[in-house]
Amino acid sequence: MRIAAAHKTKPVGTEQIILFRASNQVFAISSASVQEVRSVDSLAGAAVEISEAGLGKVRHAIRRGERNLYVVNAALHFGLRASPAALIFLLRKSRVALLIDGIEKMTTMTQLQALPGAFCHEERTWYRGLTVLDQNVIPVVNPGGFLTPEEISQLDGVTRAQSGPEAAGIAGAEANL
Amino acid sequence: MSWMEQSDSHSCVLLRLGERRFAVAADQVAELAAPSRIFRFAQRTPEIDGVILRRGRVVPVCDVAEKLTGKKLGRRRFYLIATRRQGEAFDWIALPVSGDCELIRAELTPAGPSDSAHVAAWLSHDGEVIEVLNLGALMPAAGTGQFPVSSGQTPEAHA
């Protein structure tokens, strides 16, 4: 039976992606959205501990220039069991740094399928879509889906309260997201 | 005019979920596929068990047995690949079934106001009264996906 279905696949040319692990699951992120890859150890001295009850996935902030970057634990963000993280992605044009277990490899994707409509919860914010690599389905994360502007404002408030006004994000910085 | 109003008898596919049989309008069925590898990734839609790859398409596996019969499906014999309209597009879903499926023609009795939303109609077959499923009401649905375009920049790597 032929169905005139709209196959929601977007050819993306060749987009370079990074496959990374969080809690033993593999995700993909566009390499264009990753500005830096740092080891956790290299940022140990620069990270400030923060505690916001409603945002357990964020435990640290990193001072970069005049604003804070907030370190999101990828495993906790995706509702997975916390695992020993080794690397941090500093995301481009974002106030988010992503704590991950490790990098699998860099590769290219040629197609991105929309998340099927039956998925209707937070995963629609988490993912740009799904790609198929070597007969495996890999979710491609949405770099803008880790923290909302409201959550960043909330975290700015926490860091401001903890460390004084000079340590918090500059006013309106979240508008750059 | 809906598919139910077009003629007196309709083609339906009977499917088995444990001890019970249900029906889906035949024009909503794409194919019957053997069980294949399920890919699971982090997500929050409880009705979805994972996804399968079918002809290059990612199809979510929606186990509706518990919702319809109160019991999880013990053994998956096939996936009934069904479609449902989502605005201008069709959404594909794979329904695990526990037995053979059968294509029949039957007269349908429209669902009444007291019937559950997942019941599109009723049919009678082999002395059994069977629910014709409304897949749109049975499974969750969201809007179409968005595809942000990448900027083409590459990351700097630091030790």
mmCIF file of C-alpha atoms in Angstrom:
data_model
loop_
_atom_site.group_PDB
_atom_site.id
_atom_site.type_symbol
_atom_site.label_atom_id
_atom_site.label_comp_id
_atom_site.label_asym_id
_atom_site.label_seq_id
_atom_site.Cartn_x
_atom_site.Cartn_y
_atom_site.Cartn_z
ATOM 1 C CA MET A 1 0.000 0.000 0.000
ATOM 2 C CA ARG A 2 1.414 3.353 -0.956
ATOM 3 C CA ILE A 3 0.918 6.187 1.438
ATOM 4 C CA ALA A 4 1.474 9.741 0.263
ATOM 5 C CA ALA A 5 3.245 10.583 3.456
ATOM 6 C CA ALA A 6 5.256 13.675 4.020
ATOM 7 C CA HIS A 7 8.595 12.153 4.982
ATOM 8 C CA LYS A 8 9.914 14.872 7.207
ATOM 9 C CA THR A 9 13.552 14.461 6.338
ATOM 10 C CA LYS A 10 15.710 17.447 5.779
ATOM 11 C CA PRO A 11 18.793 17.016 3.642
ATOM 12 C CA VAL A 12 21.459 18.968 5.483
ATOM 13 C CA GLY A 13 24.180 18.630 2.889
ATOM 14 C CA THR A 14 27.002 17.377 5.006
ATOM 15 C CA GLU A 15 26.920 18.717 8.504
ATOM 16 C CA GLN A 16 29.782 17.892 10.782
ATOM 17 C CA ILE A 17 28.664 16.474 14.096
ATOM 18 C CA ILE A 18 30.256 15.278 17.295
ATOM 19 C CA LEU A 19 28.995 12.042 18.786
ATOM 20 C CA PHE A 20 29.261 12.167 22.537
ATOM 21 C CA ARG A 21 28.300 9.973 25.457
ATOM 22 C CA ALA A 22 26.253 10.884 28.498
ATOM 23 C CA SER A 23 25.373 8.103 30.915
ATOM 24 C CA ASN A 24 26.301 5.499 28.301
ATOM 25 C CA GLN A 25 23.932 6.897 25.699
ATOM 26 C CA VAL A 26 25.169 8.414 22.479
ATOM 27 C CA PHE A 27 23.992 11.801 21.275
ATOM 28 C CA ALA A 28 25.048 14.018 18.399
ATOM 29 C CA ILE A 29 25.633 17.736 18.406
ATOM 30 C CA SER A 30 26.521 19.939 15.493
ATOM 31 C CA SER A 31 30.226 20.706 15.732
ATOM 32 C CA ALA A 32 29.350 24.248 14.639
ATOM 33 C CA SER A 33 27.571 24.809 17.924
ATOM 34 C CA VAL A 34 30.574 23.748 20.006
ATOM 35 C CA GLN A 35 33.121 26.505 20.503
ATOM 36 C CA GLU A 36 35.540 24.688 22.754
ATOM 37 C CA VAL A 37 36.074 21.250 24.167
ATOM 38 C CA ARG A 38 37.744 21.301 27.577
ATOM 39 C CA SER A 39 38.634 18.636 30.079
ATOM 40 C CA VAL A 40 36.870 18.893 33.417
ATOM 41 C CA ASP A 41 40.246 19.112 35.133
ATOM 42 C CA SER A 42 41.287 22.153 33.129
ATOM 43 C CA LEU A 43 38.295 24.111 34.446
ATOM 44 C CA ALA A 44 38.392 22.863 38.012
ATOM 45 C CA GLY A 45 39.805 26.114 39.381
ATOM 46 C CA ALA A 46 37.594 28.358 37.310
ATOM 47 C CA ALA A 47 34.242 26.829 38.212
ATOM 48 C CA VAL A 48 32.112 28.233 40.997
ATOM 49 C CA GLU A 49 29.713 25.970 42.787
ATOM 50 C CA ILE A 50 26.091 27.046 42.690
ATOM 51 C CA SER A 51 22.993 25.514 44.145
ATOM 52 C CA GLU A 52 19.539 26.119 42.769
ATOM 53 C CA ALA A 53 16.980 23.670 44.064
ATOM 54 C CA GLY A 54 14.842 23.669 40.950
ATOM 55 C CA LEU A 55 17.769 23.164 38.569
ATOM 56 C CA GLY A 56 19.688 20.163 39.817
ATOM 57 C CA LYS A 57 21.322 19.690 36.439
ATOM 58 C CA VAL A 58 23.335 22.891 36.977
ATOM 59 C CA ARG A 59 25.886 22.710 39.776
ATOM 60 C CA HIS A 60 28.630 25.017 38.545
ATOM 61 C CA ALA A 61 29.179 28.293 36.758
ATOM 62 C CA ILE A 62 32.267 29.342 34.844
ATOM 63 C CA ARG A 63 33.238 32.972 34.643
ATOM 64 C CA ARG A 64 33.960 33.950 31.026
ATOM 65 C CA GLY A 65 34.613 37.620 30.416
ATOM 66 C CA GLU A 66 31.800 39.611 31.921
ATOM 67 C CA ARG A 67 29.322 36.822 32.334
ATOM 68 C CA ASN A 68 28.815 33.360 33.709
ATOM 69 C CA LEU A 69 28.438 30.205 31.706
ATOM 70 C CA TYR A 70 26.301 27.597 33.382
ATOM 71 C CA VAL A 71 27.479 24.006 33.365
ATOM 72 C CA VAL A 72 24.617 21.662 32.515
ATOM 73 C CA ASN A 73 25.108 18.010 33.329
ATOM 74 C CA ALA A 74 23.960 16.327 30.113
ATOM 75 C CA ALA A 75 22.973 13.079 31.806
ATOM 76 C CA LEU A 76 20.739 14.840 34.327
ATOM 77 C CA HIS A 77 19.304 17.101 31.632
ATOM 78 C CA PHE A 78 18.140 14.049 29.690
ATOM 79 C CA GLY A 79 16.822 12.354 32.830
ATOM 80 C CA LEU A 80 19.553 9.736 32.828
ATOM 81 C CA ARG A 81 21.610 8.426 35.707
ATOM 82 C CA ALA A 82 24.521 10.674 36.600
ATOM 83 C CA SER A 83 27.846 9.340 35.397
ATOM 84 C CA PRO A 84 31.477 10.425 35.762
ATOM 85 C CA ALA A 85 31.929 13.337 33.379
ATOM 86 C CA ALA A 86 35.272 14.018 31.767
ATOM 87 C CA LEU A 87 34.683 16.761 29.209
ATOM 88 C CA ILE A 88 32.895 20.065 28.863
ATOM 89 C CA PHE A 89 31.561 21.529 25.644
ATOM 90 C CA LEU A 90 31.477 25.303 25.702
ATOM 91 C CA LEU A 91 28.646 26.085 23.335
ATOM 92 C CA ARG A 92 28.961 28.828 20.750
ATOM 93 C CA LYS A 93 26.834 31.953 21.232
ATOM 94 C CA SER A 94 25.379 30.444 24.356
ATOM 95 C CA ARG A 95 25.658 30.712 28.112
ATOM 96 C CA VAL A 96 25.656 26.962 28.447
ATOM 97 C CA ALA A 97 28.564 24.612 28.992
ATOM 98 C CA LEU A 98 27.694 20.957 28.653
ATOM 99 C CA LEU A 99 29.162 18.343 30.937
ATOM 100 C CA ILE A 100 29.544 15.016 29.123
ATOM 101 C CA ASP A 101 31.197 11.654 29.707
ATOM 102 C CA GLY A 102 33.288 11.658 26.549
ATOM 103 C CA ILE A 103 33.473 11.995 22.808
ATOM 104 C CA GLU A 104 32.855 8.983 20.611
ATOM 105 C CA LYS A 105 33.965 10.500 17.342
ATOM 106 C CA MET A 106 33.428 13.297 14.870
ATOM 107 C CA THR A 107 31.555 12.446 11.730
ATOM 108 C CA THR A 108 29.150 13.926 9.201
ATOM 109 C CA MET A 109 25.429 13.543 8.789
ATOM 110 C CA THR A 110 23.657 13.976 5.513
ATOM 111 C CA GLN A 111 20.060 13.825 6.661
ATOM 112 C CA LEU A 112 18.122 14.938 9.675
ATOM 113 C CA GLN A 113 14.687 13.455 10.280
ATOM 114 C CA ALA A 114 12.175 15.402 12.285
ATOM 115 C CA LEU A 115 11.280 13.869 15.595
ATOM 116 C CA PRO A 116 8.097 11.885 14.840
ATOM 117 C CA GLY A 117 4.962 13.636 15.995
ATOM 118 C CA ALA A 118 4.212 10.933 18.549
ATOM 119 C CA PHE A 119 7.016 12.354 20.668
ATOM 120 C CA CYS A 120 5.288 15.163 22.454
ATOM 121 C CA HIS A 121 7.103 16.057 25.646
ATOM 122 C CA GLU A 122 10.413 17.716 26.547
ATOM 123 C CA GLU A 123 12.255 15.724 23.909
ATOM 124 C CA ARG A 124 10.835 18.116 21.317
ATOM 125 C CA THR A 125 12.922 20.845 22.932
ATOM 126 C CA TRP A 126 15.892 18.596 23.558
ATOM 127 C CA TYR A 127 16.402 17.460 19.976
ATOM 128 C CA ARG A 128 16.658 19.018 16.530
ATOM 129 C CA GLY A 129 15.752 15.613 15.154
ATOM 130 C CA LEU A 130 17.162 12.177 14.543
ATOM 131 C CA THR A 131 19.881 11.025 12.227
ATOM 132 C CA VAL A 132 20.797 7.552 11.073
ATOM 133 C CA LEU A 133 24.457 6.599 11.169
ATOM 134 C CA ASP A 134 25.672 3.085 10.402
ATOM 135 C CA GLN A 135 22.118 1.763 10.867
ATOM 136 C CA ASN A 136 21.881 3.386 14.291
ATOM 137 C CA VAL A 137 19.410 6.091 15.213
ATOM 138 C CA ILE A 138 21.116 8.978 16.985
ATOM 139 C CA PRO A 139 19.298 11.943 18.514
ATOM 140 C CA VAL A 140 20.768 15.280 17.431
ATOM 141 C CA VAL A 141 20.604 17.676 20.354
ATOM 142 C CA ASN A 142 19.268 21.197 20.131
ATOM 143 C CA PRO A 143 22.011 23.410 21.600
ATOM 144 C CA GLY A 144 19.379 25.985 22.566
ATOM 145 C CA GLY A 145 17.372 23.447 24.530
ATOM 146 C CA PHE A 146 19.521 23.056 27.627
ATOM 147 C CA LEU A 147 18.469 26.178 29.508
ATOM 148 C CA THR A 148 15.657 28.590 28.832
ATOM 149 C CA PRO A 149 16.270 32.353 29.096
ATOM 150 C CA GLU A 150 14.156 32.276 32.262
ATOM 151 C CA GLU A 151 16.367 29.588 33.786
ATOM 152 C CA ILE A 152 19.469 31.605 32.920
ATOM 153 C CA SER A 153 17.958 34.661 34.604
ATOM 154 C CA GLN A 154 17.181 32.516 37.617
ATOM 155 C CA LEU A 155 20.775 31.249 37.742
ATOM 156 C CA ASP A 156 22.100 34.786 37.335
ATOM 157 C CA GLY A 157 20.073 35.687 40.386
ATOM 158 C CA VAL A 158 21.560 32.823 42.352
ATOM 159 C CA THR A 159 25.155 33.665 41.422
ATOM 160 C CA ARG A 160 24.480 37.327 42.131
ATOM 161 C CA ALA A 161 23.179 36.443 45.584
ATOM 162 C CA GLN A 162 26.089 34.093 46.264
ATOM 163 C CA SER A 163 28.941 36.262 45.062
ATOM 164 C CA GLY A 164 27.789 39.828 44.715
ATOM 165 C CA PRO A 165 26.716 41.690 41.608
ATOM 166 C CA GLU A 166 30.092 41.529 39.879
ATOM 167 C CA ALA A 167 29.940 37.737 39.570
ATOM 168 C CA ALA A 168 26.548 37.500 37.921
ATOM 169 C CA GLY A 169 25.804 37.606 34.226
ATOM 170 C CA ILE A 170 25.591 41.055 32.716
ATOM 171 C CA ALA A 171 22.094 42.353 32.346
ATOM 172 C CA GLY A 172 20.470 41.200 29.154
ATOM 173 C CA ALA A 173 23.279 38.809 28.283
ATOM 174 C CA GLU A 174 20.794 35.975 27.877
ATOM 175 C CA ALA A 175 19.362 37.837 24.926
ATOM 176 C CA ASN A 176 22.442 36.680 23.022
ATOM 177 C CA LEU A 177 21.296 33.069 23.232
ATOM 178 C CA MET B 1 -16.548 12.982 4.299
ATOM 179 C CA SER B 2 -14.772 10.597 6.643
ATOM 180 C CA TRP B 3 -13.711 7.092 5.672
ATOM 181 C CA MET B 4 -16.617 5.754 7.714
ATOM 182 C CA GLU B 5 -19.206 7.660 5.714
ATOM 183 C CA GLN B 6 -18.006 6.637 2.275
ATOM 184 C CA SER B 7 -19.670 3.233 1.993
ATOM 185 C CA ASP B 8 -21.626 0.715 4.000
ATOM 186 C CA SER B 9 -18.806 -1.787 4.360
ATOM 187 C CA HIS B 10 -15.183 -0.953 5.007
ATOM 188 C CA SER B 11 -11.837 -2.653 4.769
ATOM 189 C CA CYS B 12 -10.272 -3.094 8.143
ATOM 190 C CA VAL B 13 -7.245 -4.877 9.498
ATOM 191 C CA LEU B 14 -7.852 -6.989 12.554
ATOM 192 C CA LEU B 15 -4.983 -7.130 14.991
ATOM 193 C CA ARG B 16 -4.456 -9.117 18.138
ATOM 194 C CA LEU B 17 -3.222 -7.697 21.419
ATOM 195 C CA GLY B 18 -3.000 -10.569 23.859
ATOM 196 C CA GLU B 19 -6.432 -12.128 24.242
ATOM 197 C CA ARG B 20 -8.312 -9.343 22.489
ATOM 198 C CA ARG B 21 -8.730 -8.264 18.910
ATOM 199 C CA PHE B 22 -9.016 -4.737 17.627
ATOM 200 C CA ALA B 23 -9.368 -3.236 14.182
ATOM 201 C CA VAL B 24 -7.761 -0.396 12.288
ATOM 202 C CA ALA B 25 -9.086 1.067 9.051
ATOM 203 C CA ALA B 26 -7.143 -0.582 6.231
ATOM 204 C CA ASP B 27 -6.316 2.751 4.644
ATOM 205 C CA GLN B 28 -4.399 3.643 7.788
ATOM 206 C CA VAL B 29 -2.183 0.579 7.545
ATOM 207 C CA ALA B 30 1.072 0.793 5.608
ATOM 208 C CA GLU B 31 2.481 -2.661 6.209
ATOM 209 C CA LEU B 32 3.004 -5.516 8.615
ATOM 210 C CA ALA B 33 6.657 -5.914 9.538
ATOM 211 C CA ALA B 34 8.640 -8.495 11.435
ATOM 212 C CA PRO B 35 10.071 -7.311 14.741
ATOM 213 C CA SER B 36 13.355 -5.523 14.256
ATOM 214 C CA ARG B 37 15.897 -3.802 16.439
ATOM 215 C CA ILE B 38 14.431 -1.094 18.664
ATOM 216 C CA PHE B 39 16.529 1.991 19.202
ATOM 217 C CA ARG B 40 15.983 3.724 22.497
ATOM 218 C CA PHE B 41 17.125 7.180 23.485
ATOM 219 C CA ALA B 42 16.301 9.612 26.253
ATOM 220 C CA GLN B 43 12.733 10.903 25.899
ATOM 221 C CA ARG B 44 9.702 11.566 28.069
ATOM 222 C CA THR B 45 6.735 10.221 26.128
ATOM 223 C CA PRO B 46 5.711 7.149 28.119
ATOM 224 C CA GLU B 47 3.649 5.623 25.329
ATOM 225 C CA ILE B 48 6.733 5.314 23.122
ATOM 226 C CA ASP B 49 8.979 2.336 23.636
ATOM 227 C CA GLY B 50 11.621 3.377 21.124
ATOM 228 C CA VAL B 51 11.959 3.662 17.380
ATOM 229 C CA ILE B 52 12.579 1.258 14.544
ATOM 230 C CA LEU B 53 14.071 1.915 11.154
ATOM 231 C CA ARG B 54 11.773 1.032 8.320
ATOM 232 C CA ARG B 55 12.752 1.811 4.715
ATOM 233 C CA GLY B 56 15.006 4.590 5.902
ATOM 234 C CA ARG B 57 12.284 6.142 7.987
ATOM 235 C CA VAL B 58 12.394 6.416 11.779
ATOM 236 C CA VAL B 59 9.120 5.017 13.120
ATOM 237 C CA PRO B 60 8.163 5.269 16.796
ATOM 238 C CA VAL B 61 7.027 2.061 18.453
ATOM 239 C CA CYS B 62 3.869 2.701 20.446
ATOM 240 C CA ASP B 63 2.797 -0.152 22.667
ATOM 241 C CA VAL B 64 -0.897 0.445 23.090
ATOM 242 C CA ALA B 65 -1.676 -2.980 24.601
ATOM 243 C CA GLU B 66 -1.529 -1.822 28.205
ATOM 244 C CA LYS B 67 -3.802 1.111 27.492
ATOM 245 C CA LEU B 68 -6.318 -1.063 25.635
ATOM 246 C CA THR B 69 -6.202 -4.340 27.545
ATOM 247 C CA GLY B 70 -4.644 -3.451 30.873
ATOM 248 C CA LYS B 71 -1.710 -5.794 30.238
ATOM 249 C CA LYS B 72 1.638 -5.274 28.595
ATOM 250 C CA LEU B 73 2.190 -7.291 25.477
ATOM 251 C CA GLY B 74 4.215 -10.382 26.362
ATOM 252 C CA ARG B 75 5.302 -11.393 22.906
ATOM 253 C CA ARG B 76 5.664 -9.159 19.873
ATOM 254 C CA ARG B 77 5.012 -11.076 16.729
ATOM 255 C CA PHE B 78 4.755 -8.226 14.244
ATOM 256 C CA TYR B 79 4.718 -4.493 14.002
ATOM 257 C CA LEU B 80 1.644 -3.094 12.331
ATOM 258 C CA ILE B 81 2.924 0.078 10.686
ATOM 259 C CA ALA B 82 0.060 2.519 10.703
ATOM 260 C CA THR B 83 -0.324 6.095 9.587
ATOM 261 C CA ARG B 84 -2.349 8.931 10.925
ATOM 262 C CA ARG B 85 -2.885 12.392 9.590
ATOM 263 C CA GLN B 86 -1.056 15.203 11.367
ATOM 264 C CA GLY B 87 -2.152 18.401 9.710
ATOM 265 C CA GLU B 88 -0.827 18.239 6.143
ATOM 266 C CA ALA B 89 1.492 15.331 6.834
ATOM 267 C CA PHE B 90 1.189 11.693 7.787
ATOM 268 C CA ASP B 91 2.758 10.406 10.946
ATOM 269 C CA TRP B 92 3.886 6.799 11.045
ATOM 270 C CA ILE B 93 3.672 4.618 14.128
ATOM 271 C CA ALA B 94 4.522 0.973 14.731
ATOM 272 C CA LEU B 95 2.034 -0.940 16.859
ATOM 273 C CA PRO B 96 3.407 -4.176 18.304
ATOM 274 C CA VAL B 97 0.850 -6.979 17.880
ATOM 275 C CA SER B 98 0.898 -10.460 19.312
ATOM 276 C CA GLY B 99 -0.676 -12.471 16.504
ATOM 277 C CA ASP B 100 -1.544 -12.616 12.845
ATOM 278 C CA CYS B 101 -3.425 -9.744 11.304
ATOM 279 C CA GLU B 102 -6.371 -10.211 8.990
ATOM 280 C CA LEU B 103 -7.826 -7.984 6.294
ATOM 281 C CA ILE B 104 -11.612 -8.067 6.360
ATOM 282 C CA ARG B 105 -14.561 -6.115 5.068
ATOM 283 C CA ALA B 106 -17.203 -5.321 7.621
ATOM 284 C CA GLU B 107 -20.051 -2.983 8.275
ATOM 285 C CA LEU B 108 -19.286 -0.450 10.914
ATOM 286 C CA THR B 109 -21.387 0.999 13.664
ATOM 287 C CA PRO B 110 -20.241 4.511 14.542
ATOM 288 C CA ALA B 111 -19.022 5.072 18.062
ATOM 289 C CA GLY B 112 -21.472 6.617 20.472
ATOM 290 C CA PRO B 113 -20.947 9.556 22.785
ATOM 291 C CA SER B 114 -20.355 7.241 25.729
ATOM 292 C CA ASP B 115 -17.552 5.347 23.977
ATOM 293 C CA SER B 116 -13.930 6.047 24.736
ATOM 294 C CA ALA B 117 -12.159 8.530 22.494
ATOM 295 C CA HIS B 118 -9.957 5.804 21.062
ATOM 296 C CA VAL B 119 -13.003 4.016 19.615
ATOM 297 C CA ALA B 120 -13.764 5.218 16.092
ATOM 298 C CA ALA B 121 -16.437 2.598 15.439
ATOM 299 C CA TRP B 122 -17.485 -0.938 16.155
ATOM 300 C CA LEU B 123 -17.627 -3.957 13.883
ATOM 301 C CA SER B 124 -18.912 -7.464 14.274
ATOM 302 C CA HIS B 125 -16.803 -10.352 13.044
ATOM 303 C CA ASP B 126 -16.985 -14.081 13.785
ATOM 304 C CA GLY B 127 -19.441 -13.454 16.579
ATOM 305 C CA GLU B 128 -17.149 -10.950 18.247
ATOM 306 C CA VAL B 129 -17.773 -7.224 18.647
ATOM 307 C CA ILE B 130 -14.535 -5.402 17.943
ATOM 308 C CA GLU B 131 -13.395 -1.831 18.525
ATOM 309 C CA VAL B 132 -12.137 0.034 15.461
ATOM 310 C CA LEU B 133 -9.335 2.184 16.778
ATOM 311 C CA ASN B 134 -9.009 5.905 16.390
ATOM 312 C CA LEU B 135 -5.228 6.129 16.296
ATOM 313 C CA GLY B 136 -5.263 9.899 16.599
ATOM 314 C CA ALA B 137 -6.946 9.657 19.986
ATOM 315 C CA LEU B 138 -4.953 6.669 21.139
ATOM 316 C CA MET B 139 -1.494 8.127 20.747
ATOM 317 C CA PRO B 140 -0.090 11.501 21.683
ATOM 318 C CA ALA B 141 0.769 13.937 18.933
ATOM 319 C CA ALA B 142 2.795 17.065 18.563
ATOM 320 C CA GLY B 143 3.396 19.558 15.797
ATOM 321 C CA THR B 144 5.939 19.138 13.059
ATOM 322 C CA GLY B 145 9.628 19.369 13.849
ATOM 323 C CA GLN B 146 11.913 22.310 13.264
ATOM 324 C CA PHE B 147 15.346 22.192 11.716
ATOM 325 C CA PRO B 148 17.671 24.936 12.823
ATOM 326 C CA VAL B 149 20.376 25.397 10.224
ATOM 327 C CA SER B 150 23.962 25.108 11.389
ATOM 328 C CA SER B 151 26.373 27.983 10.970
ATOM 329 C CA GLY B 152 29.099 25.842 9.430
ATOM 330 C CA GLN B 153 31.708 26.840 12.005
ATOM 331 C CA THR B 154 33.960 24.269 13.622
ATOM 332 C CA PRO B 155 34.936 24.032 17.276
ATOM 333 C CA GLU B 156 38.269 24.779 18.797
ATOM 334 C CA ALA B 157 39.711 21.808 20.663
ATOM 335 C CA HIS B 158 41.512 22.221 23.945
ATOM 336 C CA ALA B 159 43.248 19.576 26.024
#
